[in-house]
Amino acid sequence: MRRIFLPLLLLATLKLSAQVAPPEPFGPCPTPQQVRWQRMEMNMFCHFGPNTFSGLEWGEGTEAEDMFNPTQLDCNQWAAVARVAGMRGIIITAKHHDGFCLWPNPASQHTVKQSSWRGGKGDVLKELSKACSKAGIKFGIYISPWDRNAPTYGTPEYNNTFKQTLEHALTHYGPIFEQWFDGACGEGPNGKRQVYDWDLFNGTVARLQPQALIFSDVGPGCHWMGNENAVNGETCWSRLTTDGFAPGQASPALDTLNQGQRDGKYWIPAESDVSIRPGWFYHQNEQPKSVQELLRIYYTSVGRNSLLLLNVPPDTRGLIPAADSLRLVEFQHALNSIFSKDLTKGAKAFSNQIRAKEYGPANVLDTNYHRYWTVDDTCLNPTLEIVLPRPVKFNRIMLQEYIPLGQRIERFEVEVFDGKVWHRAAQATTIGYKRILLTETYNARVLRIHFHGRACPVINRVALFNDTVSSELKR
Ligand code: FUL
């Protein structure tokens, strides 16, 4: 009797607990593509084109096609550098404002085909897309709507030419993970400003590459976060109301882009684009940023609920210069030395409220992305306690919300017990996909986090790290 009863009882308990439903999603939520994209965390941007050779940042559009003449182009080297640096994707300036196309675009007379580079047979998009797929890196393209070369720019006809440009680039180089649009707009030869047909442009991307995220000032896939220094708002909602706005001059205010909107209607996460060098394009006399500066960039972008798009410009040979690739190796080494050792190892987690066994607090300590701690729907202010197996020195606290169920936390406080007294270590607002708090160095035994949610918190990770490379960074 006992022998039958026990397994049955166990089964019944398991079944009962398996029946406890997860929390309802809160507010607008990401699509599976947006979740996959956010989890990439860091991508590489490559500005490459006639400006690489002229030393300009914005080409005039009148540059001779022959100006583009990389002597040793090797996109496998770019992909290898990206991989070593921990980047998951590469986005290239397939066409910048000067209009020059790095692929033989039949909708333009200003492309690699008209140049004498490789006898007019060269195609950077072909080489890079191949190199990326070989290296297991995703491939994305930046195609500037502003075109200082196109004769029809400034007229409605240009929108159709631009659509054809998109159509060609989006159908010849395999899957595109992100289509990058900037909002820059100028006047055409007729002296008129172009009126962009964004519905046509976005619709073309959605039709041909439905899985691609569209970046612009206002999304719809992900949005510019308002500056080019990768300093995201400490409060950063992945929500934005973009109705009535457009990329460029009609975009929302910069601080709105920087912080997102608590009650934004759509899920449009932030992307931080920044260059490893002062310019976007390669200039001989410029140097890459220091590891300290790159770490700062990481903390104020990835650490504040944003994806980092780090520009690393190839030089006139068509290679990423040694100074930059070396710096990226050092950067990756620093990230690894900080984040490969989660100091909560062996810790135990407790909470004052539990929804069901499968949503227990221990879930915040494992690395399974889809396992999270959550509480009853009505409990908006639970407390989580992490008891460390021994006193642990740390100065970085990482938290992650399980964003498939929306962004729910609007405030939280962290207290730390060092064996004698409690310290108020941090007080912050949003978490989102990832938040890294930069604190004093504590020698802690217990960590207590008080969450304040707009709906019951859903937290999939809490981790502690000790950064000895840039411990002077405190925010
Ligand atoms: C801006 C452009 O004007 C810059 O040249 C650069 O490409 C930057 C990433 O986007 O809109």
Coordinates of C-alpha atoms and ligand atoms in Angstrom, one line a residue:
M1 CA 0.0 0.0 0.0
R2 CA 2.7 2.4 1.1
R3 CA 4.7 1.4 -2.0
I4 CA 1.9 2.5 -4.4
F5 CA 0.8 5.5 -2.4
L6 CA 4.1 7.3 -2.2
P7 CA 4.8 7.5 -6.0
L8 CA 1.2 8.5 -6.5
L9 CA 1.5 11.2 -4.0
L10 CA 4.6 12.4 -5.6
L11 CA 3.0 12.4 -9.0
A12 CA 0.0 14.2 -7.7
T13 CA 2.2 16.9 -6.1
L14 CA 4.2 17.2 -9.3
K15 CA 1.0 17.6 -11.3
L16 CA -0.4 20.1 -8.9
S17 CA 2.7 22.2 -9.1
A18 CA 2.9 21.9 -12.9
Q19 CA -0.6 23.3 -13.1
V20 CA 0.4 26.6 -11.6
A21 CA 0.3 28.9 -14.6
P22 CA 3.0 31.4 -15.2
P23 CA 2.2 35.1 -14.7
E24 CA 0.3 36.8 -17.5
P25 CA 2.5 39.0 -19.7
F26 CA 2.5 42.6 -18.6
G27 CA 2.1 45.4 -21.2
P28 CA 3.7 45.2 -24.6
C29 CA 6.1 42.3 -24.8
P30 CA 9.0 41.5 -27.2
T31 CA 8.6 39.2 -30.2
P32 CA 10.7 36.1 -30.1
Q33 CA 13.1 37.8 -32.6
Q34 CA 13.4 40.8 -30.3
V35 CA 14.3 38.5 -27.4
R36 CA 16.9 36.7 -29.6
W37 CA 18.3 40.0 -30.7
Q38 CA 18.6 41.4 -27.1
R39 CA 20.4 38.2 -26.0
M40 CA 23.1 38.9 -28.6
E41 CA 24.2 41.8 -26.3
M42 CA 27.1 43.0 -28.4
N43 CA 27.4 43.4 -32.2
M44 CA 30.1 45.0 -34.4
F45 CA 29.4 47.9 -36.7
C46 CA 31.7 48.4 -39.7
H47 CA 31.8 51.8 -41.4
F48 CA 33.6 51.2 -44.7
G49 CA 33.4 52.9 -48.1
P50 CA 34.9 55.9 -50.0
N51 CA 35.2 57.8 -46.7
T52 CA 37.7 55.2 -45.6
F53 CA 40.0 56.5 -48.4
S54 CA 39.1 60.2 -48.5
G55 CA 39.3 60.8 -44.7
L56 CA 35.8 62.3 -44.7
E57 CA 33.0 61.3 -42.4
W58 CA 30.2 62.3 -44.8
G59 CA 31.2 61.9 -48.4
E60 CA 29.9 64.4 -51.0
G61 CA 28.6 61.7 -53.4
T62 CA 30.8 63.1 -56.1
E63 CA 33.8 60.9 -55.3
A64 CA 35.1 58.9 -58.2
E65 CA 34.2 55.2 -57.9
D66 CA 37.8 54.3 -58.2
M67 CA 38.5 55.9 -54.9
F68 CA 37.2 52.7 -53.3
N69 CA 40.2 50.4 -53.6
P70 CA 41.0 48.2 -50.6
T71 CA 44.2 46.4 -51.3
Q72 CA 43.8 43.4 -49.1
L73 CA 40.1 43.0 -48.3
D74 CA 39.6 40.1 -46.0
C75 CA 36.1 39.8 -44.5
N76 CA 37.1 36.6 -42.8
Q77 CA 39.5 38.7 -40.7
W78 CA 36.6 41.0 -39.7
A79 CA 34.5 38.0 -38.7
A80 CA 37.4 36.5 -36.7
V81 CA 37.9 39.8 -34.8
A82 CA 34.2 40.0 -34.1
R83 CA 34.2 36.5 -32.7
V84 CA 37.2 36.9 -30.5
A85 CA 35.6 40.1 -29.2
G86 CA 32.4 38.3 -28.2
M87 CA 30.3 40.0 -30.9
R88 CA 27.4 38.0 -32.2
G89 CA 26.7 40.0 -35.4
I90 CA 28.2 42.4 -37.8
I91 CA 26.4 45.3 -39.5
I92 CA 28.1 47.0 -42.4
T93 CA 27.5 50.3 -44.1
A94 CA 26.3 48.8 -47.4
K95 CA 25.5 52.4 -48.5
H96 CA 26.4 55.5 -46.5
H97 CA 25.2 59.1 -47.2
D98 CA 27.6 59.4 -50.2
G99 CA 25.5 56.8 -52.0
F100 CA 28.3 54.5 -52.9
C101 CA 27.1 50.9 -52.8
L102 CA 29.5 48.2 -51.6
W103 CA 27.6 45.7 -53.8
P104 CA 26.7 45.8 -57.5
N105 CA 23.3 47.4 -56.9
P106 CA 21.5 47.6 -60.3
A107 CA 19.4 50.6 -59.0
S108 CA 22.6 52.8 -58.8
Q109 CA 25.4 53.8 -61.1
H110 CA 27.7 54.5 -58.1
T111 CA 28.8 51.1 -56.9
V112 CA 31.7 48.7 -56.8
K113 CA 30.7 47.6 -60.3
Q114 CA 31.6 51.1 -61.7
S115 CA 35.0 51.0 -59.8
S116 CA 38.2 49.4 -61.1
W117 CA 38.5 47.5 -57.8
R118 CA 38.8 43.8 -58.8
G119 CA 37.9 44.8 -62.3
G120 CA 34.4 45.9 -61.3
K121 CA 33.7 42.3 -60.1
G122 CA 34.1 42.9 -56.3
D123 CA 31.3 42.6 -53.9
V124 CA 31.8 43.4 -50.2
L125 CA 28.4 42.2 -49.1
K126 CA 28.9 38.8 -50.7
E127 CA 32.3 38.4 -49.0
L128 CA 31.1 39.6 -45.6
S129 CA 27.9 37.6 -45.6
K130 CA 29.9 34.4 -46.5
A131 CA 32.5 35.2 -43.9
C132 CA 29.8 35.8 -41.2
S133 CA 28.0 32.6 -41.9
K134 CA 31.3 30.6 -41.9
A135 CA 32.2 32.1 -38.5
G136 CA 28.7 31.6 -37.1
I137 CA 28.0 35.4 -36.9
K138 CA 24.9 37.1 -37.9
F139 CA 24.9 39.6 -40.8
G140 CA 23.1 42.9 -40.9
I141 CA 23.2 46.0 -43.2
Y142 CA 23.1 49.7 -42.9
I143 CA 21.6 51.3 -45.9
S144 CA 21.4 55.1 -45.6
P145 CA 18.2 56.6 -47.1
W146 CA 20.1 59.9 -47.5
D147 CA 21.9 59.7 -50.8
R148 CA 24.1 62.5 -52.0
N149 CA 24.7 60.8 -55.3
A150 CA 21.3 59.7 -56.5
P151 CA 20.0 62.0 -59.3
T152 CA 16.4 61.6 -58.2
Y153 CA 17.0 62.3 -54.5
G154 CA 14.6 65.1 -53.5
T155 CA 11.8 63.7 -55.6
P156 CA 9.1 61.1 -54.9
E157 CA 10.7 58.9 -57.5
Y158 CA 13.7 58.4 -55.2
N159 CA 11.6 56.4 -52.8
N160 CA 11.0 53.8 -55.4
T161 CA 14.8 53.7 -56.3
F162 CA 15.5 53.2 -52.6
K163 CA 13.0 50.4 -52.5
Q164 CA 14.7 48.7 -55.4
T165 CA 18.1 49.2 -53.6
L166 CA 16.6 47.5 -50.5
E167 CA 15.1 44.7 -52.6
H168 CA 18.4 43.9 -54.2
A169 CA 20.4 43.9 -51.0
L170 CA 17.8 42.0 -49.1
T171 CA 17.5 39.1 -51.6
H172 CA 21.1 38.3 -52.5
Y173 CA 23.0 37.9 -49.3
G174 CA 21.0 35.4 -47.2
P175 CA 19.3 36.1 -43.9
I176 CA 19.7 39.6 -42.5
F177 CA 19.3 39.9 -38.7
E178 CA 19.1 43.7 -38.5
Q179 CA 18.3 46.4 -41.1
W180 CA 19.8 49.6 -39.9
F181 CA 18.3 52.9 -41.0
D182 CA 19.5 56.3 -39.9
G183 CA 17.2 59.3 -40.1
A184 CA 19.6 61.7 -41.9
C185 CA 18.0 63.7 -44.7
G186 CA 19.3 66.3 -47.1
E187 CA 18.4 68.2 -50.2
G188 CA 18.6 66.7 -53.7
P189 CA 20.0 68.4 -56.9
N190 CA 16.6 70.1 -57.2
G191 CA 17.2 71.8 -53.8
K192 CA 14.3 69.9 -52.2
R193 CA 14.5 67.8 -49.1
Q194 CA 13.5 64.2 -49.6
V195 CA 10.3 63.1 -48.0
Y196 CA 10.9 59.5 -47.1
D197 CA 8.3 56.9 -47.5
W198 CA 9.0 54.9 -44.3
D199 CA 6.0 52.7 -44.7
L200 CA 7.4 51.6 -48.1
F201 CA 10.9 51.1 -46.7
N202 CA 9.9 49.2 -43.6
G203 CA 7.3 47.2 -45.5
T204 CA 9.9 46.1 -48.0
V205 CA 12.2 44.8 -45.2
A206 CA 9.3 43.1 -43.5
R207 CA 8.2 41.4 -46.8
L208 CA 11.7 40.2 -47.8
Q209 CA 13.3 39.5 -44.5
P210 CA 10.5 39.2 -42.0
Q211 CA 12.9 38.0 -39.2
A212 CA 15.1 41.1 -39.5
L213 CA 14.8 43.7 -36.8
I214 CA 14.5 47.2 -38.2
F215 CA 16.6 49.8 -36.4
S216 CA 15.8 53.5 -36.6
D217 CA 15.2 56.4 -34.2
V218 CA 11.8 55.0 -33.7
G219 CA 12.2 51.3 -34.5
P220 CA 9.9 49.4 -35.1
G221 CA 12.4 46.6 -34.2
C222 CA 14.8 48.5 -32.0
H223 CA 15.5 52.2 -31.5
W224 CA 18.4 54.6 -31.3
M225 CA 19.0 55.6 -27.6
G226 CA 19.6 59.3 -28.2
N227 CA 23.4 59.7 -28.1
E228 CA 26.5 58.2 -29.7
N229 CA 28.5 57.7 -26.5
A230 CA 26.6 54.6 -25.4
V231 CA 25.4 56.4 -22.2
N232 CA 21.9 54.9 -21.8
G233 CA 19.5 56.3 -19.2
E234 CA 19.8 54.7 -15.8
T235 CA 16.1 54.4 -16.1
C236 CA 15.6 52.5 -19.4
W237 CA 12.2 51.2 -20.5
S238 CA 12.1 49.0 -23.6
R239 CA 8.8 50.7 -24.4
L240 CA 8.0 53.6 -26.6
T241 CA 5.0 55.3 -28.2
T242 CA 6.0 56.1 -31.7
D243 CA 2.7 57.0 -33.2
G244 CA 3.0 60.3 -35.1
F245 CA 6.9 60.2 -35.0
A246 CA 9.4 59.3 -37.7
P247 CA 13.2 58.9 -37.9
G248 CA 15.2 62.1 -38.1
Q249 CA 13.8 65.5 -37.4
A250 CA 10.4 64.1 -36.5
S251 CA 11.7 61.7 -33.9
P252 CA 10.9 61.9 -30.1
A253 CA 13.0 64.1 -27.8
L254 CA 16.5 62.7 -27.1
D255 CA 15.8 62.1 -23.4
T256 CA 12.7 60.1 -24.3
L257 CA 14.9 58.0 -26.6
N258 CA 17.4 57.7 -23.9
Q259 CA 15.1 56.4 -21.2
G260 CA 12.2 54.9 -23.1
Q261 CA 8.7 55.4 -21.8
R262 CA 7.2 53.7 -18.7
D263 CA 3.8 53.5 -20.5
G264 CA 5.0 53.3 -24.0
K265 CA 2.6 51.5 -26.3
Y266 CA 5.1 49.3 -28.2
W267 CA 8.0 47.1 -27.2
I268 CA 11.0 48.8 -28.9
P269 CA 14.3 48.2 -27.0
A270 CA 17.3 50.5 -27.1
E271 CA 20.4 50.0 -29.1
S272 CA 23.6 52.0 -28.4
D273 CA 25.9 52.7 -31.3
V274 CA 29.3 54.0 -30.5
S275 CA 32.7 53.9 -32.3
I276 CA 35.9 52.4 -30.9
R277 CA 37.6 55.4 -32.5
P278 CA 36.7 59.1 -32.6
G279 CA 35.3 58.8 -36.1
W280 CA 32.9 56.3 -37.6
F281 CA 35.2 55.7 -40.6
Y282 CA 38.9 54.9 -40.4
H283 CA 41.3 57.8 -40.2
Q284 CA 45.0 57.2 -40.1
N285 CA 45.7 59.5 -37.2
E286 CA 43.0 58.2 -34.8
Q287 CA 43.4 55.6 -32.1
P288 CA 41.1 53.1 -30.5
K289 CA 39.6 53.8 -27.1
S290 CA 41.2 52.3 -24.0
V291 CA 39.9 49.1 -22.2
Q292 CA 38.7 51.3 -19.4
E293 CA 36.6 53.4 -21.7
L294 CA 35.3 50.2 -23.4
L295 CA 34.3 48.8 -20.0
R296 CA 32.5 52.1 -19.2
I297 CA 30.7 51.8 -22.5
Y298 CA 29.7 48.2 -21.7
Y299 CA 28.3 49.2 -18.3
T300 CA 26.3 52.1 -19.6
S301 CA 24.8 50.2 -22.5
V302 CA 24.5 46.4 -21.9
G303 CA 24.4 47.1 -18.2
R304 CA 21.5 49.5 -18.7
N305 CA 19.2 47.4 -20.7
S306 CA 20.5 48.2 -24.2
L307 CA 22.3 46.3 -26.9
L308 CA 25.8 47.6 -27.7
L309 CA 26.7 48.1 -31.4
L310 CA 30.4 48.9 -31.3
N311 CA 31.8 50.3 -34.5
V312 CA 35.3 49.0 -35.6
P313 CA 36.2 50.6 -38.9
P314 CA 38.3 48.6 -41.4
D315 CA 41.2 50.5 -42.9
T316 CA 42.3 51.3 -46.5
R317 CA 43.6 47.7 -46.9
G318 CA 40.2 46.4 -46.0
L319 CA 41.4 45.0 -42.7
I320 CA 40.7 45.8 -39.1
P321 CA 43.9 47.5 -37.9
A322 CA 46.0 45.6 -35.4
A323 CA 45.6 48.3 -32.8
D324 CA 41.8 47.8 -32.8
S325 CA 41.8 44.1 -32.9
L326 CA 44.3 43.9 -30.0
R327 CA 42.2 46.4 -28.0
L328 CA 39.1 44.2 -28.6
V329 CA 41.0 41.1 -27.4
E330 CA 42.0 43.1 -24.3
F331 CA 38.4 44.2 -23.8
Q332 CA 37.1 40.7 -24.1
H333 CA 39.7 39.4 -21.7
A334 CA 38.7 42.1 -19.2
L335 CA 35.0 41.2 -19.6
N336 CA 35.9 37.5 -19.2
S337 CA 38.0 38.1 -16.1
I338 CA 35.0 40.0 -14.5
F339 CA 32.0 38.0 -15.7
S340 CA 33.2 34.5 -15.9
K341 CA 33.1 34.1 -12.1
D342 CA 29.6 34.4 -10.7
L343 CA 30.3 34.9 -6.9
T344 CA 26.8 33.6 -6.0
K345 CA 28.1 30.0 -6.6
G346 CA 27.0 27.8 -3.8
A347 CA 24.6 30.4 -2.4
K348 CA 21.0 29.8 -1.4
A349 CA 18.1 32.0 -2.3
F350 CA 15.0 32.6 -0.3
S351 CA 11.9 34.8 -0.8
N352 CA 9.1 35.9 1.5
Q353 CA 6.6 34.9 -1.2
I354 CA 6.5 31.9 -3.6
R355 CA 4.1 31.3 -6.4
A356 CA 4.9 27.6 -6.7
K357 CA 7.8 25.3 -6.4
E358 CA 8.8 25.6 -10.1
Y359 CA 9.0 29.3 -9.8
G360 CA 11.2 29.2 -6.6
P361 CA 13.9 31.8 -5.7
A362 CA 16.7 29.3 -6.5
N363 CA 15.9 29.9 -10.2
V364 CA 17.7 33.3 -10.1
L365 CA 20.9 31.5 -9.4
D366 CA 21.0 29.2 -12.4
T367 CA 21.9 30.1 -16.0
N368 CA 18.8 28.6 -17.6
Y369 CA 17.3 31.6 -19.4
H370 CA 13.8 30.3 -19.3
R371 CA 13.7 29.5 -15.5
Y372 CA 12.7 32.4 -13.3
W373 CA 11.6 33.3 -9.8
T374 CA 8.1 34.8 -9.5
V375 CA 5.4 35.2 -6.9
D376 CA 1.6 35.5 -6.8
D377 CA 0.0 37.9 -9.2
T378 CA -1.1 40.2 -6.4
C379 CA 2.4 40.4 -4.8
L380 CA 4.1 43.4 -6.3
N381 CA 6.7 44.0 -3.6
P382 CA 8.5 40.8 -2.7
T383 CA 11.9 40.5 -1.1
L384 CA 14.6 38.1 -2.3
E385 CA 17.4 37.1 0.0
I386 CA 20.6 35.5 -1.2
V387 CA 22.8 33.8 1.5
L388 CA 26.3 33.3 0.4
P389 CA 28.3 30.2 1.5
R390 CA 31.1 32.4 2.8
P391 CA 31.9 36.2 2.8
V392 CA 32.3 37.3 -0.8
K393 CA 33.9 40.4 -2.2
F394 CA 32.0 42.0 -5.0
N395 CA 31.3 45.4 -6.6
R396 CA 28.9 44.5 -9.5
I397 CA 25.4 43.2 -9.1
M398 CA 23.7 41.9 -12.2
L399 CA 20.0 41.4 -12.5
Q400 CA 17.8 40.2 -15.3
E401 CA 14.1 40.3 -15.8
Y402 CA 12.5 37.6 -17.9
I403 CA 11.5 40.0 -20.7
P404 CA 9.3 37.6 -22.7
L405 CA 6.7 38.5 -19.9
G406 CA 7.3 42.2 -20.3
Q407 CA 9.2 44.8 -18.3
R408 CA 7.7 44.8 -14.8
I409 CA 10.1 46.3 -12.3
E410 CA 10.1 50.0 -11.7
R411 CA 12.2 50.3 -8.6
F412 CA 14.3 48.1 -6.4
E413 CA 16.7 48.4 -3.4
V414 CA 19.7 46.3 -2.5
E415 CA 20.9 45.8 1.0
V416 CA 24.1 43.9 1.9
F417 CA 25.0 42.3 5.3
D418 CA 28.7 42.1 6.0
G419 CA 28.4 40.0 9.1
K420 CA 28.1 43.0 11.4
V421 CA 25.9 45.7 9.7
W422 CA 23.5 46.1 6.9
H423 CA 24.6 48.5 4.1
R424 CA 22.3 50.1 1.6
A425 CA 24.3 49.1 -1.5
A426 CA 22.0 50.4 -4.2
Q427 CA 18.7 51.9 -5.1
A428 CA 17.7 51.8 -8.7
T429 CA 14.7 52.0 -11.1
T430 CA 14.4 49.7 -14.1
I431 CA 16.0 46.3 -14.8
G432 CA 14.7 45.0 -18.2
Y433 CA 16.8 42.4 -20.0
K434 CA 19.9 43.2 -18.0
R435 CA 21.0 45.7 -15.4
I436 CA 24.4 45.8 -13.9
L437 CA 24.8 47.9 -10.7
L438 CA 28.2 49.4 -10.0
T439 CA 28.7 49.6 -6.3
E440 CA 31.4 50.0 -3.6
T441 CA 33.3 46.8 -3.0
Y442 CA 31.5 44.9 -0.3
N443 CA 32.5 41.9 1.7
A444 CA 29.1 40.3 2.0
R445 CA 27.4 37.3 3.5
V446 CA 23.8 38.1 2.7
L447 CA 22.2 40.2 -0.1
R448 CA 18.6 41.3 0.2
I449 CA 16.7 42.8 -2.7
H450 CA 13.3 44.6 -2.3
F451 CA 11.5 44.7 -5.6
H452 CA 8.7 47.1 -6.6
G453 CA 6.9 45.8 -9.6
R454 CA 4.0 47.1 -11.7
A455 CA 3.1 43.5 -11.9
C456 CA 4.5 40.6 -9.9
P457 CA 8.3 40.5 -10.6
V458 CA 9.7 37.8 -12.9
I459 CA 13.4 37.6 -12.4
N460 CA 15.6 35.0 -14.1
R461 CA 19.0 35.9 -12.8
V462 CA 20.9 37.6 -10.0
A463 CA 24.6 37.4 -10.1
L464 CA 27.6 39.0 -8.3
F465 CA 30.9 39.9 -9.7
N466 CA 34.1 41.6 -8.6
D467 CA 35.6 44.0 -11.2
T468 CA 39.2 44.7 -10.3
V469 CA 39.9 46.2 -13.8
S470 CA 37.7 49.2 -13.5
S471 CA 36.6 49.2 -9.9
E472 CA 36.8 53.0 -9.9
L473 CA 33.7 53.1 -12.1
K474 CA 30.8 53.6 -9.6
R475 CA 27.8 54.3 -11.8
Ligands
FUL1 C1 24.6 58.7 -38.4 C2 25.5 59.1 -39.6 O1 25.2 60.4 -40.0 C3 26.9 58.9 -39.2 O2 27.8 59.2 -40.3 C4 27.1 57.4 -38.8 O3 26.9 56.6 -39.8 C5 26.2 57.1 -37.6 C6 26.2 55.7 -37.2 O4 24.8 57.4 -38.0 O5 23.3 58.9 -38.6

